[in-house]
Amino acid sequence: PFLTFAIQWPPCLQMPPPLSACNFGPGVTANVSSLTACATALRGQLEADEVRFEADESETNTFYLLFCAALVFLMQAGFALLSAGSVRMRSVKNILLKSVMDACFGGLVWYLIGFGFAYDKSEDGNAFIGGSGHNFALSGADDTTGKKDYGHDAVFFFFQYCFAAAAATITSGAVAERCTLVGYCAYVFAIVGFVYPTVVHWVWDEHGFLSAFNKDAMLTGMVDFAGSGVVHMTGGICAFTGAFIIRPRKGRFGELPEHAFAGQSASLQVLGTFLLWFGWYGFNPGSTLALHNYARDAARAAVTTTLSAATAATTGILLKRFAPSSCGGSPGVWDLGHTCNSLLGGLVSITAGCTTVEIWASVVIGFIGAFFYHGASCLMRRLKIDDPLDAFAVHGACGLWGCLAVGFFCTCDYSYTESGTACGVFYGGDGLLLATQIVGTIFITLWVGALSAILFSGLMAGGLLRISKEVEDAGLDNSKHGGAAYPDIATAIEEATERITPKRITSATDAAGA
């Protein structure tokens, strides 16, 4: 009798209904059997909980990436508004149509070939370009059999598609108001289908020769967390090459005054800038690709993104206001357009290191980024390269600075290179990471510059890139898109012109006769 006992569970340890085997009664044998059954049931319950928790974690990560991808996709609206506000009234419909087609035509190209060249699912993938076939037209996608990825493969494709569309959109702004639709489609196909995916593979795929996720990468592997180099430098270099080869808009340098080429809507420029800034919170924090175990990095990316943009905008407005005219300044003018572009330059500058630098460093990076934008913008005008949206200055120059900044400011705690912890030179690094960043930007410049030069030169030589003089004089909207974007305003201008022109002709004739 003294061996007889009964176990009573305290209220905080009461078993859930599935553990009905945990019923203890009198008798040692009975209680041992019950305890064994209870342990077995408990183990089964824990295993079921682990499966459920894993599924919940995976589905949460999928939703997180889906939400961030939607923010990045919204940047297409930001690009559209910024572009529409930065061109003249005669080309608004044209630039808006191209913004729409960046997402549509570019999306098909990315689906068919771009994604396959960018990411290789094979175990022994190529270090230069993807080619396993799994991702071409998503031919290897499978969410119906025993494999459970909880939508990760699909949402990863969507997230990367939004990045590819952004790269193509950057270029369209640089050749605005004078590029044919055929030429536009040709360069979108080339950039989204081959030029950009190859750079993605180098830096972000685990097999890429510049990838920080590849333990056999060149030097330390390039740290470009969200794409200062991969996305923005690629788009910016294509923009520079395209703007140089297509030549300036008629009368841009010398024949007509500067204000004749001013953007038609400051309101659209500002709205576009804010939408792009908003979308950047999907661009940078979302590049963690998951929330679980990466929430700290995503949160820090949001803060560094904010501070770099704010600092660059503040620096830019002061720089433009107080710099002498010989250095590209506008003394006495608080320049709205320059401020917006400086803000965007700050966003581009922090994109590579948004999770790998300390918060204070993002202020310094944004501050220097404003000077990179200002200097590159002045250089483009000195070279008489017509870039209506300053695409190269914002994305190309600031993208370069963003990559280099990682080599200086990357902390040892936040670095993620597979070949070993690589730090910036300001944190005791041996300079190898900075060297890798420099080499990476050289590879990107040579690859993108060479291919885009061949592409744009071929289109120009074939008469497929630039519109005719007649179309340019009439305006793309009237010539190719069924009329002006603002028909009432266009009609009022035509009527005013008709009233004024005859008087001027008569006055000139009378003066000649006298």
XYZ file of C-alpha atoms in Angstrom:
514
model
C 0.000 0.000 0.000
C 2.824 2.413 0.731
C 3.890 2.028 -2.947
C 0.489 3.074 -4.137
C 0.365 6.682 -5.356
C -1.550 8.917 -7.637
C -0.117 11.854 -9.534
C -2.197 14.998 -9.563
C -1.199 17.594 -12.201
C -1.151 21.201 -10.954
C -3.483 23.551 -12.895
C -0.608 25.185 -14.814
C 0.449 21.772 -16.142
C -2.920 20.388 -17.106
C -2.582 18.386 -20.331
C -4.541 19.479 -23.402
C -7.363 17.256 -24.621
C -5.189 15.212 -27.033
C -3.201 13.877 -24.066
C -6.091 11.848 -22.715
C -3.693 8.999 -21.967
C -2.405 10.906 -18.944
C -4.957 9.455 -16.523
C -3.315 8.171 -13.383
C -4.901 5.892 -10.880
C -3.828 3.693 -7.963
C -1.159 1.075 -8.465
C 2.485 1.282 -9.516
C 2.115 -0.759 -12.672
C -0.902 1.138 -13.848
C 0.726 4.473 -13.198
C 3.970 3.517 -14.995
C 1.937 2.433 -18.010
C -0.009 5.660 -17.905
C 3.186 7.671 -17.577
C 4.681 5.923 -20.613
C 1.562 6.570 -22.633
C 1.560 10.173 -21.451
C 5.175 10.634 -22.519
C 4.440 9.140 -25.938
C 1.406 11.394 -26.389
C 3.382 14.417 -25.214
C 6.171 13.653 -27.674
C 3.647 13.392 -30.483
C 2.064 16.658 -29.417
C 5.446 18.425 -29.386
C 6.289 17.075 -32.839
C 2.940 18.306 -34.170
C 3.560 21.690 -32.562
C 6.993 21.899 -34.183
C 5.478 21.204 -37.597
C 2.774 23.792 -36.998
C 5.281 26.383 -35.761
C 7.510 25.750 -38.784
C 4.549 26.216 -41.109
C 3.487 29.403 -39.314
C 7.022 30.777 -39.508
C 7.334 29.966 -43.223
C 3.951 31.441 -44.053
C 4.748 34.586 -42.059
C 7.985 34.962 -44.006
C 6.102 34.498 -47.264
C 3.596 37.178 -46.323
C 6.373 39.524 -45.220
C 8.170 39.187 -48.558
C 4.890 39.540 -50.439
C 4.124 42.778 -48.593
C 7.621 44.175 -49.231
C 7.391 43.199 -52.911
C 4.116 45.097 -53.171
C 5.853 48.180 -51.774
C 8.619 47.820 -54.358
C 6.034 47.397 -57.112
C 4.418 50.642 -55.968
C 7.701 52.329 -56.855
C 6.628 51.956 -60.492
C 3.903 54.501 -59.742
C 6.533 56.721 -58.154
C 8.762 56.473 -61.217
C 5.786 57.245 -63.452
C 4.819 60.381 -61.525
C 8.395 61.596 -61.214
C 8.980 61.062 -64.933
C 5.725 62.731 -65.938
C 6.544 65.753 -63.802
C 10.115 66.030 -65.103
C 9.410 66.053 -68.859
C 7.732 68.712 -70.952
C 3.989 68.710 -71.510
C 4.363 67.396 -75.056
C 5.732 64.012 -73.894
C 3.721 63.130 -70.780
C 1.655 60.344 -72.323
C 4.734 58.819 -73.901
C 6.727 58.578 -70.680
C 3.708 57.264 -68.768
C 3.118 54.556 -71.365
C 6.741 53.478 -71.062
C 6.410 53.335 -67.290
C 3.422 51.022 -67.683
C 5.241 48.849 -70.192
C 8.296 48.581 -67.950
C 6.110 46.601 -65.573
C 4.181 44.692 -68.251
C 6.632 43.901 -71.047
C 9.522 43.759 -68.596
C 7.559 41.308 -66.459
C 7.114 38.882 -69.354
C 10.798 39.064 -70.253
C 11.811 38.445 -66.630
C 9.450 35.466 -66.451
C 10.631 33.866 -69.695
C 14.410 34.300 -69.472
C 15.621 36.925 -66.995
C 14.886 35.009 -63.798
C 16.575 31.905 -65.184
C 19.787 33.764 -65.987
C 19.759 35.444 -62.574
C 19.267 32.502 -60.208
C 20.522 28.948 -60.632
C 18.857 26.192 -58.613
C 21.437 23.502 -59.422
C 24.012 22.395 -56.859
C 26.998 23.052 -59.140
C 25.840 26.264 -60.771
C 27.864 28.450 -63.102
C 29.796 31.308 -61.504
C 29.049 33.706 -64.382
C 25.403 33.203 -65.313
C 22.463 31.021 -64.336
C 21.391 28.289 -66.727
C 20.006 25.230 -64.956
C 16.627 25.666 -66.647
C 14.663 25.487 -63.418
C 13.770 29.187 -63.397
C 13.213 29.821 -67.099
C 9.477 30.480 -67.393
C 9.312 29.037 -63.841
C 9.440 25.590 -65.421
C 10.690 24.015 -62.206
C 8.066 25.541 -59.925
C 6.211 22.928 -57.891
C 3.773 23.620 -55.065
C 1.400 20.674 -55.507
C 3.473 17.622 -54.550
C 5.106 16.639 -51.269
C 7.381 19.657 -51.381
C 6.133 22.396 -49.081
C 7.781 25.761 -49.605
C 4.730 27.700 -48.386
C 4.802 29.936 -51.441
C 8.414 31.025 -51.013
C 9.524 30.237 -54.582
C 6.615 32.138 -56.100
C 6.921 35.206 -53.880
C 10.698 35.262 -54.388
C 10.114 35.458 -58.141
C 7.649 38.305 -57.626
C 10.048 40.212 -55.381
C 12.896 39.892 -57.871
C 10.624 40.877 -60.759
C 9.872 44.175 -59.019
C 13.602 44.862 -58.785
C 14.116 44.076 -62.473
C 11.320 46.455 -63.476
C 12.984 49.201 -61.433
C 16.288 48.708 -63.271
C 14.570 49.113 -66.635
C 12.633 52.185 -65.546
C 15.813 54.037 -64.595
C 16.977 53.985 -68.212
C 13.707 55.206 -69.688
C 14.019 58.537 -67.858
C 17.417 59.300 -69.380
C 16.216 58.988 -72.993
C 12.828 60.607 -72.408
C 11.156 62.739 -75.096
C 13.210 61.366 -77.997
C 13.235 57.551 -77.912
C 11.031 55.441 -80.182
C 8.751 52.779 -78.745
C 10.571 50.128 -80.798
C 13.911 51.229 -79.393
C 12.433 51.275 -75.908
C 11.158 47.692 -76.219
C 14.523 46.539 -77.553
C 16.517 47.924 -74.639
C 13.992 46.700 -72.056
C 14.285 43.201 -73.516
C 18.086 43.338 -73.408
C 18.368 44.872 -69.931
C 15.713 42.790 -68.170
C 16.440 39.624 -70.115
C 20.227 39.488 -70.044
C 22.291 42.492 -68.900
C 20.718 42.943 -65.457
C 20.169 39.220 -64.644
C 23.840 38.495 -65.216
C 24.863 41.122 -62.652
C 22.260 39.712 -60.243
C 23.822 36.266 -60.624
C 27.323 37.548 -59.959
C 26.427 39.292 -56.702
C 23.308 37.662 -55.244
C 23.239 34.058 -56.397
C 25.118 31.632 -54.165
C 27.196 30.481 -57.149
C 28.177 33.957 -58.414
C 31.879 34.763 -58.516
C 31.257 38.095 -56.730
C 28.666 36.786 -54.287
C 29.148 37.247 -50.562
C 27.090 34.049 -50.186
C 29.727 32.031 -52.074
C 32.644 30.848 -49.916
C 34.756 30.591 -53.080
C 33.950 34.128 -54.276
C 36.559 36.560 -55.527
C 38.331 38.165 -52.555
C 35.687 38.471 -49.800
C 32.611 38.568 -52.002
C 30.815 41.832 -52.766
C 28.469 43.176 -50.081
C 25.573 44.847 -51.883
C 22.645 44.039 -49.662
C 19.748 45.612 -51.585
C 21.280 46.731 -54.864
C 23.197 50.009 -55.007
C 25.373 48.311 -57.580
C 23.216 45.478 -58.875
C 20.091 47.535 -59.538
C 21.013 51.214 -59.504
C 24.485 51.207 -61.031
C 23.242 48.881 -63.743
C 20.300 51.151 -64.555
C 22.416 54.293 -64.185
C 25.163 53.132 -66.544
C 22.580 52.102 -69.137
C 21.046 55.563 -68.702
C 24.379 57.287 -69.272
C 25.148 55.241 -72.381
C 21.664 55.680 -73.822
C 21.580 59.435 -73.207
C 25.039 59.859 -74.746
C 24.277 57.862 -77.904
C 20.756 59.148 -78.552
C 22.024 62.772 -78.314
C 20.283 65.731 -76.626
C 16.777 66.948 -77.284
C 16.558 69.563 -80.005
C 17.801 72.918 -78.733
C 18.754 71.551 -75.319
C 22.222 73.106 -75.100
C 22.537 76.625 -76.449
C 19.635 77.149 -78.840
C 16.867 77.443 -76.268
C 16.994 78.773 -72.684
C 17.270 76.394 -69.742
C 13.699 77.003 -68.569
C 12.350 75.809 -71.922
C 13.199 72.240 -70.807
C 11.910 72.491 -67.252
C 9.624 69.736 -66.007
C 5.934 70.415 -66.514
C 4.737 69.629 -62.959
C 6.532 70.172 -59.662
C 3.579 68.518 -57.886
C 4.060 65.264 -59.755
C 7.785 65.358 -59.075
C 7.219 65.617 -55.331
C 4.482 62.972 -55.248
C 6.696 60.644 -57.268
C 9.605 61.220 -54.919
C 7.519 60.412 -51.848
C 6.120 57.261 -53.452
C 9.624 56.106 -54.296
C 10.761 56.809 -50.739
C 7.779 54.858 -49.419
C 8.548 51.941 -51.722
C 12.149 51.906 -50.534
C 10.915 50.503 -47.223
C 10.130 47.362 -49.171
C 13.293 47.615 -51.241
C 15.800 47.722 -48.363
C 14.189 46.021 -45.335
C 12.531 43.500 -47.662
C 15.903 42.350 -48.948
C 16.278 40.292 -45.778
C 13.852 37.985 -47.688
C 12.409 36.793 -44.368
C 11.219 38.219 -41.068
C 12.007 35.426 -38.601
C 15.622 35.682 -37.408
C 16.065 38.839 -39.507
C 13.689 41.289 -37.829
C 16.603 43.161 -36.252
C 18.228 43.696 -39.657
C 14.982 44.752 -41.320
C 14.295 47.304 -38.596
C 17.796 48.734 -38.796
C 17.499 48.972 -42.591
C 14.347 51.060 -42.206
C 16.135 53.508 -39.890
C 19.308 53.825 -41.980
C 17.191 54.287 -45.122
C 15.248 57.107 -43.494
C 18.254 58.975 -42.137
C 20.316 58.734 -45.312
C 17.459 60.121 -47.414
C 16.718 62.920 -44.961
C 20.373 63.921 -44.690
C 20.939 63.890 -48.451
C 17.875 66.064 -49.110
C 18.886 68.603 -46.464
C 22.450 68.690 -47.751
C 21.310 68.956 -51.351
C 19.052 71.958 -50.879
C 21.790 73.837 -49.014
C 24.454 72.868 -51.508
C 22.410 74.080 -54.458
C 21.441 77.287 -52.635
C 24.884 78.351 -51.484
C 27.293 76.860 -54.039
C 28.566 79.325 -56.647
C 27.224 79.175 -60.173
C 30.576 77.925 -61.412
C 30.104 74.838 -59.226
C 26.554 74.142 -60.335
C 24.826 76.166 -57.662
C 21.832 78.468 -57.970
C 22.613 81.259 -55.498
C 19.525 82.576 -53.794
C 17.293 79.722 -55.057
C 15.777 76.960 -52.936
C 15.652 74.338 -55.694
C 12.817 71.813 -55.309
C 13.894 69.480 -58.113
C 17.468 69.304 -56.894
C 16.242 68.561 -53.370
C 14.059 65.679 -54.557
C 16.887 64.171 -56.585
C 19.316 64.575 -53.673
C 16.830 62.681 -51.499
C 16.699 59.869 -54.050
C 20.482 59.908 -54.243
C 20.605 59.391 -50.478
C 18.284 56.394 -50.805
C 20.462 54.873 -53.528
C 23.606 55.533 -51.483
C 22.422 53.572 -48.435
C 20.913 50.656 -50.359
C 24.083 48.554 -50.465
C 24.874 48.894 -46.777
C 21.472 49.454 -45.202
C 21.882 46.470 -42.846
C 25.657 46.377 -42.519
C 26.408 49.886 -41.230
C 25.650 51.553 -37.929
C 22.861 54.101 -37.773
C 25.158 57.116 -37.391
C 27.058 56.023 -40.513
C 23.888 56.309 -42.613
C 23.892 60.059 -41.926
C 27.455 60.353 -43.224
C 26.659 58.197 -46.259
C 23.633 60.343 -47.125
C 25.654 63.542 -46.664
C 28.373 62.398 -49.070
C 25.757 60.979 -51.430
C 24.342 64.481 -51.960
C 27.759 65.630 -53.199
C 28.057 62.620 -55.519
C 24.674 63.472 -57.030
C 25.462 67.164 -57.383
C 28.872 66.533 -58.934
C 27.587 63.960 -61.415
C 24.681 66.197 -62.428
C 27.060 69.077 -63.110
C 29.361 66.768 -65.061
C 26.525 65.631 -67.315
C 25.691 69.231 -68.184
C 29.344 70.058 -68.791
C 29.555 67.110 -71.189
C 26.268 68.219 -72.785
C 24.646 64.857 -72.165
C 20.902 65.366 -71.901
C 19.422 63.375 -69.020
C 15.965 64.836 -68.217
C 15.597 62.967 -64.911
C 19.273 63.013 -63.858
C 19.065 59.223 -63.890
C 22.795 58.684 -64.108
C 23.600 61.173 -61.346
C 20.999 59.714 -58.971
C 21.410 56.015 -59.713
C 24.786 55.571 -61.365
C 26.965 57.944 -59.341
C 25.202 57.419 -56.006
C 25.037 53.673 -56.653
C 28.823 53.671 -57.028
C 29.214 55.591 -53.770
C 26.833 53.217 -52.001
C 28.996 50.217 -52.912
C 32.216 51.950 -51.908
C 30.706 53.164 -48.634
C 30.296 49.559 -47.493
C 34.064 49.118 -47.777
C 34.504 51.924 -45.254
C 31.534 51.599 -42.876
C 30.610 47.882 -42.784
C 30.811 46.626 -39.194
C 32.197 43.238 -38.224
C 28.999 42.375 -36.346
C 26.725 43.044 -39.309
C 28.917 41.669 -42.121
C 27.653 38.500 -43.800
C 30.387 37.290 -46.159
C 30.701 33.482 -46.390
C 34.454 33.592 -46.912
C 34.922 35.040 -43.440
C 33.894 38.154 -41.573
C 34.960 41.124 -43.675
C 34.855 44.589 -42.109
C 35.118 48.113 -43.419
C 38.421 49.921 -43.015
C 36.915 52.168 -40.324
C 36.230 49.072 -38.194
C 39.638 47.446 -38.306
C 39.248 45.819 -41.703
C 42.346 44.977 -43.707
C 41.016 46.717 -46.828
C 40.074 43.491 -48.575
C 36.366 44.261 -48.440
C 36.961 47.740 -49.873
C 39.061 46.187 -52.627
C 36.230 43.764 -53.379
C 33.727 46.603 -53.594
C 35.988 48.464 -56.020
C 36.555 45.390 -58.182
C 32.817 44.643 -58.161
C 31.886 48.114 -59.372
C 34.523 47.876 -62.117
C 33.061 44.577 -63.341
C 29.544 46.047 -63.337
C 30.677 49.188 -65.178
C 32.556 47.292 -67.878
C 29.826 44.696 -68.423
C 26.861 47.054 -68.464
C 28.696 49.835 -70.269
C 29.959 47.591 -73.065
C 26.694 45.774 -73.704
C 24.525 48.882 -73.483
C 26.886 50.738 -75.844
C 26.596 47.939 -78.396
C 22.824 47.850 -77.971
C 22.165 51.590 -78.259
C 24.713 52.078 -81.049
C 23.118 49.305 -83.072
C 19.640 50.717 -82.599
C 20.840 54.212 -83.484
C 22.626 53.009 -86.595
C 19.501 51.167 -87.689
C 17.307 54.231 -87.210
C 15.313 52.473 -84.485
C 16.328 54.485 -81.428
C 15.610 58.183 -82.007
C 12.380 59.714 -83.269
C 12.355 61.835 -86.421
C 12.724 65.617 -86.376
C 9.112 66.010 -87.465
C 7.830 63.907 -84.585
C 10.066 65.750 -82.123
C 8.823 69.141 -83.336
C 5.189 68.085 -83.034
C 5.709 66.272 -79.734
C 5.412 62.563 -79.061
C 1.953 62.806 -77.513
C 0.400 64.494 -80.548
C 2.328 62.364 -83.033
C 2.097 58.900 -81.488
C -0.475 58.849 -78.712
C -3.597 60.503 -80.056
C -3.205 63.954 -78.556
C -1.885 65.872 -75.607
C -2.107 64.642 -72.033
C -3.786 67.958 -71.107
C -5.988 68.722 -74.153
C -7.643 71.850 -72.725
C -4.296 73.437 -71.932
C -2.890 72.447 -75.318
C -5.878 73.991 -77.077
C -5.541 77.236 -75.108
C -1.851 77.449 -76.013
C -2.590 76.887 -79.713
C -5.274 79.555 -79.726
C -3.011 82.055 -77.979
C -0.227 81.291 -80.418
C -2.513 81.829 -83.397
C -3.595 85.206 -82.013
C -0.096 86.425 -81.271
C 1.811 85.115 -84.308
C 0.038 87.175 -87.036
C 0.614 90.398 -85.068
C 4.304 89.645 -84.799
C 4.509 88.909 -88.526
C 2.686 92.154 -89.397
C 4.902 94.189 -87.074
C 8.009 92.680 -88.583
C 6.766 93.384 -92.138
C 5.935 97.013 -91.318
C 9.316 97.491 -89.743
C 11.032 96.054 -92.814
C 9.039 98.334 -95.132
C 9.866 101.387 -93.057
